[in-house]
mmCIF file of C-alpha atoms in Angstrom:
data_model
loop_
_atom_site.group_PDB
_atom_site.id
_atom_site.type_symbol
_atom_site.label_atom_id
_atom_site.label_comp_id
_atom_site.label_asym_id
_atom_site.label_seq_id
_atom_site.Cartn_x
_atom_site.Cartn_y
_atom_site.Cartn_z
ATOM 1 C CA UNK G 917 -40.166 10.923 53.414
ATOM 2 C CA UNK G 918 -38.454 8.464 55.714
ATOM 3 C CA UNK G 919 -36.222 9.899 58.433
ATOM 4 C CA UNK G 920 -33.158 8.554 60.152
ATOM 5 C CA UNK G 921 -33.359 6.462 63.307
ATOM 6 C CA UNK G 922 -32.722 8.929 66.123
ATOM 7 C CA UNK G 923 -32.471 6.313 68.907
ATOM 8 C CA UNK G 924 -28.752 5.723 68.426
ATOM 9 C CA UNK G 925 -26.691 4.828 71.465
ATOM 10 C CA UNK G 926 -23.030 4.867 72.361
ATOM 11 C CA UNK G 927 -20.361 7.053 70.830
ATOM 12 C CA UNK G 928 -22.232 7.656 67.559
ATOM 13 C CA UNK G 929 -25.328 8.804 69.437
ATOM 14 C CA UNK G 930 -23.258 11.119 71.617
ATOM 15 C CA UNK G 931 -21.728 12.666 68.504
ATOM 16 C CA UNK G 932 -25.181 13.265 67.002
ATOM 17 C CA UNK G 933 -26.314 14.941 70.224
ATOM 18 C CA UNK G 934 -23.181 17.114 70.365
ATOM 19 C CA UNK G 935 -23.684 18.304 66.786
ATOM 20 C CA UNK G 936 -27.437 18.872 66.981
ATOM 21 C CA UNK G 937 -27.194 20.630 70.358
ATOM 22 C CA UNK G 938 -24.701 23.070 68.857
ATOM 23 C CA UNK G 939 -26.930 23.944 65.908
ATOM 24 C CA UNK G 940 -30.172 24.027 67.906
ATOM 25 C CA UNK G 941 -28.733 26.371 70.556
ATOM 26 C CA UNK G 942 -30.706 29.409 69.288
ATOM 27 C CA UNK G 943 -34.032 27.590 69.016
ATOM 28 C CA UNK G 944 -36.474 28.160 66.166
ATOM 29 C CA UNK G 945 -35.133 30.693 63.659
ATOM 30 C CA UNK G 946 -37.752 30.928 60.911
ATOM 31 C CA UNK G 947 -39.945 33.657 62.402
ATOM 32 C CA UNK G 948 -36.961 35.846 63.337
ATOM 33 C CA UNK G 949 -35.615 35.509 59.784
ATOM 34 C CA UNK G 950 -38.989 36.339 58.246
ATOM 35 C CA UNK G 951 -39.388 39.372 60.538
ATOM 36 C CA UNK G 952 -35.960 40.686 59.495
ATOM 37 C CA UNK G 953 -36.667 39.989 55.811
ATOM 38 C CA UNK G 954 -40.024 41.810 56.059
ATOM 39 C CA UNK G 955 -38.273 44.805 57.582
ATOM 40 C CA UNK G 956 -35.625 45.024 54.884
ATOM 41 C CA UNK G 957 -38.242 44.347 52.179
ATOM 42 C CA UNK G 958 -40.306 47.343 53.359
ATOM 43 C CA UNK G 959 -43.092 45.096 54.604
ATOM 44 C CA UNK G 960 -43.824 43.193 51.381
ATOM 45 C CA UNK G 961 -43.868 39.402 51.212
ATOM 46 C CA UNK G 962 -40.227 38.221 51.245
ATOM 47 C CA UNK G 963 -38.760 36.390 48.260
ATOM 48 C CA UNK G 964 -35.929 33.867 47.994
ATOM 49 C CA UNK G 965 -33.679 36.830 47.172
ATOM 50 C CA UNK G 966 -34.733 38.638 50.352
ATOM 51 C CA UNK G 967 -33.891 35.560 52.443
ATOM 52 C CA UNK G 968 -30.518 34.955 50.788
ATOM 53 C CA UNK G 969 -28.464 37.284 53.057
ATOM 54 C CA UNK G 970 -29.949 35.476 56.068
ATOM 55 C CA UNK G 971 -30.234 31.784 55.209
ATOM 56 C CA UNK G 972 -26.860 30.873 53.669
ATOM 57 C CA UNK G 973 -24.901 29.437 56.605
ATOM 58 C CA UNK G 974 -21.489 29.084 54.959
ATOM 59 C CA UNK G 975 -18.494 31.293 54.243
ATOM 60 C CA UNK G 976 -19.128 34.028 51.666
ATOM 61 C CA UNK G 977 -22.869 33.331 51.804
ATOM 62 C CA UNK G 978 -24.864 33.730 48.593
ATOM 63 C CA UNK G 979 -21.736 34.887 46.753
ATOM 64 C CA UNK G 980 -20.232 31.423 47.272
ATOM 65 C CA UNK G 981 -23.471 29.650 46.330
ATOM 66 C CA UNK G 982 -23.627 31.534 43.019
ATOM 67 C CA UNK G 983 -19.985 30.748 42.286
ATOM 68 C CA UNK G 984 -20.487 27.107 43.251
ATOM 69 C CA UNK G 985 -23.551 26.775 40.989
ATOM 70 C CA UNK G 986 -21.632 28.295 38.069
ATOM 71 C CA UNK G 987 -19.026 25.555 38.526
ATOM 72 C CA UNK G 988 -21.563 22.730 38.977
ATOM 73 C CA UNK G 989 -24.164 23.856 36.400
ATOM 74 C CA UNK G 990 -27.199 21.928 37.708
ATOM 75 C CA UNK G 991 -29.574 20.935 34.905
ATOM 76 C CA UNK G 992 -33.267 21.848 34.916
ATOM 77 C CA UNK G 993 -35.415 18.949 36.088
ATOM 78 C CA UNK G 994 -32.647 17.148 37.987
ATOM 79 C CA UNK G 995 -33.283 15.665 41.416
ATOM 80 C CA UNK G 996 -30.791 17.266 43.796
ATOM 81 C CA UNK G 997 -29.974 16.125 47.331
ATOM 82 C CA UNK G 998 -28.761 18.973 49.552
ATOM 83 C CA UNK G 999 -26.823 17.082 52.209
ATOM 84 C CA UNK G 1000 -26.480 18.993 55.487
ATOM 85 C CA UNK G 1001 -29.022 21.501 54.212
ATOM 86 C CA UNK G 1002 -29.246 23.643 57.364
ATOM 87 C CA UNK G 1003 -32.266 25.950 57.136
ATOM 88 C CA UNK G 1004 -32.503 25.434 53.391
ATOM 89 C CA UNK G 1005 -30.987 28.565 51.866
ATOM 90 C CA UNK G 1006 -29.006 26.863 49.086
ATOM 91 C CA UNK G 1007 -31.892 24.430 48.425
ATOM 92 C CA UNK G 1008 -34.301 27.316 47.808
ATOM 93 C CA UNK G 1009 -31.702 29.120 45.696
ATOM 94 C CA UNK G 1010 -31.178 26.006 43.530
ATOM 95 C CA UNK G 1011 -34.902 25.415 43.060
ATOM 96 C CA UNK G 1012 -35.455 29.043 42.063
ATOM 97 C CA UNK G 1013 -32.422 29.703 39.873
ATOM 98 C CA UNK G 1014 -31.662 26.240 38.452
ATOM 99 C CA UNK G 1015 -35.178 24.748 38.213
ATOM 100 C CA UNK G 1016 -34.285 21.543 40.066
ATOM 101 C CA UNK G 1017 -36.241 19.485 42.591
ATOM 102 C CA UNK G 1018 -34.421 19.493 45.939
ATOM 103 C CA UNK G 1019 -34.463 17.075 48.855
ATOM 104 C CA UNK G 1020 -32.787 18.592 51.909
ATOM 105 C CA UNK G 1021 -31.430 16.345 54.687
ATOM 106 C CA UNK G 1022 -30.031 17.561 57.991
ATOM 107 C CA UNK G 1023 -29.396 16.036 61.427
ATOM 108 C CA UNK G 1024 -30.889 18.981 63.340
ATOM 109 C CA UNK G 1025 -34.673 18.735 63.666
ATOM 110 C CA UNK G 1026 -35.211 22.436 64.364
ATOM 111 C CA UNK G 1027 -33.260 23.313 61.211
ATOM 112 C CA UNK G 1028 -35.486 21.018 59.126
ATOM 113 C CA UNK G 1029 -38.584 22.647 60.620
ATOM 114 C CA UNK G 1030 -37.207 26.132 59.939
ATOM 115 C CA UNK G 1031 -36.262 25.122 56.382
ATOM 116 C CA UNK G 1032 -39.806 23.923 55.705
ATOM 117 C CA UNK G 1033 -41.385 27.053 57.236
ATOM 118 C CA UNK G 1034 -39.188 29.410 55.218
ATOM 119 C CA UNK G 1035 -39.900 27.465 52.032
ATOM 120 C CA UNK G 1036 -43.657 27.728 52.651
ATOM 121 C CA UNK G 1037 -43.276 31.466 53.161
ATOM 122 C CA UNK G 1038 -41.771 31.900 49.688
ATOM 123 C CA UNK G 1039 -44.068 29.410 47.928
ATOM 124 C CA UNK G 1040 -41.570 26.597 47.393
ATOM 125 C CA UNK G 1041 -43.082 23.775 49.463
ATOM 126 C CA UNK G 1042 -43.797 21.646 46.384
ATOM 127 C CA UNK G 1043 -40.288 21.871 44.958
ATOM 128 C CA UNK G 1044 -38.104 21.792 48.084
ATOM 129 C CA UNK G 1045 -38.666 19.190 50.830
ATOM 130 C CA UNK G 1046 -36.765 18.561 54.036
ATOM 131 C CA UNK G 1047 -36.280 15.738 56.544
ATOM 132 C CA UNK G 1048 -33.943 14.743 59.363
ATOM 133 C CA UNK G 1049 -31.453 12.116 58.234
ATOM 134 C CA UNK G 1050 -27.955 10.842 58.955
ATOM 135 C CA UNK G 1051 -25.661 11.480 55.994
ATOM 136 C CA UNK G 1052 -23.959 8.106 56.537
ATOM 137 C CA UNK G 1053 -27.300 6.219 56.372
ATOM 138 C CA UNK G 1054 -29.405 7.952 53.755
ATOM 139 C CA UNK G 1055 -33.092 6.925 53.477
ATOM 140 C CA UNK G 1056 -32.899 6.784 49.675
ATOM 141 C CA UNK G 1057 -32.709 4.029 47.077
ATOM 142 C CA UNK G 1058 -29.597 3.299 45.061
ATOM 143 C CA UNK G 1059 -29.136 5.324 41.862
ATOM 144 C CA UNK G 1060 -31.940 7.728 42.811
ATOM 145 C CA UNK G 1061 -30.532 11.283 42.593
ATOM 146 C CA UNK G 1062 -28.795 13.243 39.852
ATOM 147 C CA UNK G 1063 -26.786 15.605 42.032
ATOM 148 C CA UNK G 1064 -25.602 15.619 45.639
ATOM 149 C CA UNK G 1065 -24.861 19.180 46.751
ATOM 150 C CA UNK G 1066 -23.188 19.858 50.094
ATOM 151 C CA UNK G 1067 -21.857 23.094 51.583
ATOM 152 C CA UNK G 1068 -19.987 23.198 54.895
ATOM 153 C CA UNK G 1069 -21.444 19.946 56.225
ATOM 154 C CA UNK G 1070 -18.743 17.254 56.260
ATOM 155 C CA UNK G 1071 -16.952 18.995 59.180
ATOM 156 C CA UNK G 1072 -19.572 17.420 61.483
ATOM 157 C CA UNK G 1073 -19.326 13.879 60.060
ATOM 158 C CA UNK G 1074 -16.814 11.621 61.872
ATOM 159 C CA UNK G 1075 -17.049 8.713 59.392
ATOM 160 C CA UNK G 1076 -16.327 10.382 56.087
ATOM 161 C CA UNK G 1077 -15.628 7.081 54.356
ATOM 162 C CA UNK G 1078 -19.238 6.061 55.108
ATOM 163 C CA UNK G 1079 -20.470 9.490 54.001
ATOM 164 C CA UNK G 1080 -18.882 9.254 50.564
ATOM 165 C CA UNK G 1081 -19.896 5.596 50.119
ATOM 166 C CA UNK G 1082 -23.511 6.629 50.749
ATOM 167 C CA UNK G 1083 -23.212 9.512 48.293
ATOM 168 C CA UNK G 1084 -21.882 7.103 45.652
ATOM 169 C CA UNK G 1085 -24.687 4.627 46.419
ATOM 170 C CA UNK G 1086 -27.573 7.085 45.942
ATOM 171 C CA UNK G 1087 -26.135 8.847 42.893
ATOM 172 C CA UNK G 1088 -27.291 7.707 39.466
ATOM 173 C CA UNK G 1089 -24.650 6.571 36.994
ATOM 174 C CA UNK G 1090 -23.185 9.779 35.648
ATOM 175 C CA UNK G 1091 -24.539 11.637 38.682
ATOM 176 C CA UNK G 1092 -22.343 14.199 40.401
ATOM 177 C CA UNK G 1093 -21.215 15.213 43.868
ATOM 178 C CA UNK G 1094 -20.651 18.941 44.394
ATOM 179 C CA UNK G 1095 -18.852 19.746 47.631
ATOM 180 C CA UNK G 1096 -17.922 23.077 49.203
ATOM 181 C CA UNK G 1097 -16.246 22.239 52.481
ATOM 182 C CA UNK G 1098 -13.950 23.382 55.237
ATOM 183 C CA UNK G 1099 -10.967 21.040 55.655
ATOM 184 C CA UNK G 1100 -8.019 20.719 58.003
ATOM 185 C CA UNK G 1101 -5.061 23.032 57.569
ATOM 186 C CA UNK G 1102 -1.448 22.160 58.438
ATOM 187 C CA UNK G 1103 -1.223 24.197 61.659
ATOM 188 C CA UNK G 1104 -3.388 22.262 64.112
ATOM 189 C CA UNK G 1105 -6.976 22.413 65.322
ATOM 190 C CA UNK G 1106 -9.196 25.457 64.695
ATOM 191 C CA UNK G 1107 -9.708 28.027 67.429
ATOM 192 C CA UNK G 1108 -12.954 27.046 69.178
ATOM 193 C CA UNK G 1109 -15.809 27.811 69.224
ATOM 194 C CA UNK G 1110 -16.370 28.062 65.469
ATOM 195 C CA UNK G 1111 -19.662 28.259 63.543
ATOM 196 C CA UNK G 1112 -19.857 24.472 63.078
ATOM 197 C CA UNK G 1113 -18.719 23.350 66.554
ATOM 198 C CA UNK G 1114 -18.676 24.731 70.067
ATOM 199 C CA UNK G 1115 -15.764 22.457 71.033
ATOM 200 C CA UNK G 1116 -13.382 19.948 69.406
ATOM 201 C CA UNK G 1117 -15.809 17.094 70.180
ATOM 202 C CA UNK G 1118 -18.136 18.323 67.423
ATOM 203 C CA UNK G 1119 -15.519 18.937 64.727
ATOM 204 C CA UNK G 1120 -14.070 16.265 62.444
ATOM 205 C CA UNK G 1121 -11.743 17.828 59.888
ATOM 206 C CA UNK G 1122 -9.487 15.996 57.464
ATOM 207 C CA UNK G 1123 -6.978 17.483 55.047
ATOM 208 C CA UNK G 1124 -7.832 17.940 51.383
ATOM 209 C CA UNK G 1125 -5.408 15.130 50.536
ATOM 210 C CA UNK G 1126 -7.224 12.745 52.883
ATOM 211 C CA UNK G 1127 -10.645 13.776 51.582
ATOM 212 C CA UNK G 1128 -9.597 13.251 47.979
ATOM 213 C CA UNK G 1129 -8.334 9.774 48.819
ATOM 214 C CA UNK G 1130 -11.640 8.831 50.495
ATOM 215 C CA UNK G 1131 -13.642 10.128 47.544
ATOM 216 C CA UNK G 1132 -11.551 8.032 45.158
ATOM 217 C CA UNK G 1133 -12.006 4.958 47.382
ATOM 218 C CA UNK G 1134 -15.776 5.499 47.188
ATOM 219 C CA UNK G 1135 -15.533 5.256 43.397
ATOM 220 C CA UNK G 1136 -16.106 8.940 42.645
ATOM 221 C CA UNK G 1137 -14.084 10.445 39.807
ATOM 222 C CA UNK G 1138 -12.710 13.940 40.367
ATOM 223 C CA UNK G 1139 -13.645 16.431 37.651
ATOM 224 C CA UNK G 1140 -12.771 19.764 39.281
ATOM 225 C CA UNK G 1141 -10.984 20.716 42.490
ATOM 226 C CA UNK G 1142 -10.392 24.328 43.561
ATOM 227 C CA UNK G 1143 -8.722 25.609 46.740
ATOM 228 C CA UNK G 1144 -10.758 28.673 47.779
ATOM 229 C CA UNK G 1145 -8.877 29.438 50.982
ATOM 230 C CA UNK G 1146 -7.530 32.711 49.578
ATOM 231 C CA UNK G 1147 -11.064 33.805 48.581
ATOM 232 C CA UNK G 1148 -12.347 33.004 52.075
ATOM 233 C CA UNK G 1149 -9.476 34.966 53.643
ATOM 234 C CA UNK G 1150 -10.175 37.970 51.417
ATOM 235 C CA UNK G 1151 -13.833 37.833 52.477
ATOM 236 C CA UNK G 1152 -12.837 37.769 56.159
ATOM 237 C CA UNK G 1153 -10.517 40.738 55.667
ATOM 238 C CA UNK G 1154 -13.187 42.734 53.788
ATOM 239 C CA UNK G 1155 -15.697 42.189 56.561
ATOM 240 C CA UNK G 1156 -13.144 43.153 59.216
ATOM 241 C CA UNK G 1157 -12.183 46.329 57.323
ATOM 242 C CA UNK G 1158 -15.855 47.317 56.982
ATOM 243 C CA UNK G 1159 -16.400 46.876 60.713
ATOM 244 C CA UNK G 1160 -13.297 48.904 61.568
ATOM 245 C CA UNK G 1161 -14.410 51.649 59.161
ATOM 246 C CA UNK G 1162 -17.854 51.780 60.732
ATOM 247 C CA UNK G 1163 -19.568 50.730 57.502
ATOM 248 C CA UNK G 1164 -23.194 49.724 58.199
ATOM 249 C CA UNK G 1165 -23.341 45.942 58.269
ATOM 250 C CA UNK G 1166 -25.849 44.343 55.857
ATOM 251 C CA UNK G 1167 -28.424 41.906 57.229
ATOM 252 C CA UNK G 1168 -27.019 38.481 58.016
ATOM 253 C CA UNK G 1169 -27.056 35.549 60.466
ATOM 254 C CA UNK G 1170 -25.406 37.723 63.131
ATOM 255 C CA UNK G 1171 -28.828 39.313 63.681
ATOM 256 C CA UNK G 1172 -30.437 36.147 65.043
ATOM 257 C CA UNK G 1173 -27.783 33.550 65.969
ATOM 258 C CA UNK G 1174 -27.145 34.954 69.427
ATOM 259 C CA UNK G 1175 -24.226 36.689 71.178
ATOM 260 C CA UNK G 1176 -21.864 33.704 70.828
ATOM 261 C CA UNK G 1177 -21.891 34.013 67.040
ATOM 262 C CA UNK G 1178 -19.507 36.978 67.151
ATOM 263 C CA UNK G 1179 -16.803 34.899 68.847
ATOM 264 C CA UNK G 1180 -17.400 32.009 66.448
ATOM 265 C CA UNK G 1181 -17.005 34.291 63.434
ATOM 266 C CA UNK G 1182 -13.844 35.811 64.884
ATOM 267 C CA UNK G 1183 -12.354 32.355 65.488
ATOM 268 C CA UNK G 1184 -13.248 31.332 61.943
ATOM 269 C CA UNK G 1185 -11.166 34.219 60.617
ATOM 270 C CA UNK G 1186 -8.283 33.502 62.991
ATOM 271 C CA UNK G 1187 -8.279 29.830 62.019
ATOM 272 C CA UNK G 1188 -8.046 30.750 58.344
ATOM 273 C CA UNK G 1189 -5.244 33.238 58.961
ATOM 274 C CA UNK G 1190 -3.293 30.775 61.110
ATOM 275 C CA UNK G 1191 -3.475 27.966 58.552
ATOM 276 C CA UNK G 1192 -5.684 25.792 60.762
ATOM 277 C CA UNK G 1193 -8.453 25.398 58.159
ATOM 278 C CA UNK G 1194 -8.735 25.490 54.369
ATOM 279 C CA UNK G 1195 -11.741 25.875 52.060
ATOM 280 C CA UNK G 1196 -12.375 23.879 48.883
ATOM 281 C CA UNK G 1197 -14.934 23.449 46.106
ATOM 282 C CA UNK G 1198 -14.984 20.279 44.040
ATOM 283 C CA UNK G 1199 -17.074 18.407 41.506
ATOM 284 C CA UNK G 1200 -16.965 14.622 41.189
ATOM 285 C CA UNK G 1201 -18.837 12.063 39.109
ATOM 286 C CA UNK G 1202 -20.093 8.519 39.602
ATOM 287 C CA UNK G 1203 -18.778 6.783 36.475
#
């Protein structure tokens, strides 16, 4: 699979480096994740289900992925592009539960390597493939994929108009874009650092109104749009209550993403509560 040109210069190249440096800060993750999964699986070979609490790097984790898939209803045999795939959690979930073929693209090389290693460990190398690529310059032919799936990725893309034009280009006629994204709230910038950016230089949020306008300009027809900010807030409050009550915390990314992850998670909750970010799920179609 062709990969994006990584020799970019100027402002765009600096943005790529800012974003990838943030995500690569903890180094290779696959072995740590597999060690944790082995431990919680009593030493047996981990499955996609065992990895799910650890490899879903978005708010509400697997719970949100299940809810998102119920809205999108991927069809068996479809070719799905997971854009901003991270370490491949949703891609593996889709391949296993929806019987689709998944291509996962991400800017961060270490994430792509981890995604491939984790997929090999659960026997999915033939059905889920990963490569480094820029979401605004996809190495795919026109009209080549049935479904573009993206969860918590557009926050790191400065040129969202180019992003959605590329999505429209690679989608087949009648193909769909499924997005689950964090967007700008009315009360100013998020509290930094947050899980997707260490500083404002790596974060590029637009309001839901602005995103919807860009999607329409790209020629994508809106089928469903849901504001899930209240669900995300409830999830934050449940987690906080469990911590305050001393409830044992289930396995999750906090076990391997380093000491800074606690502050990022706290700022995510504060940003939601203060109206600085919102969370949305949507389904659009290329007519």
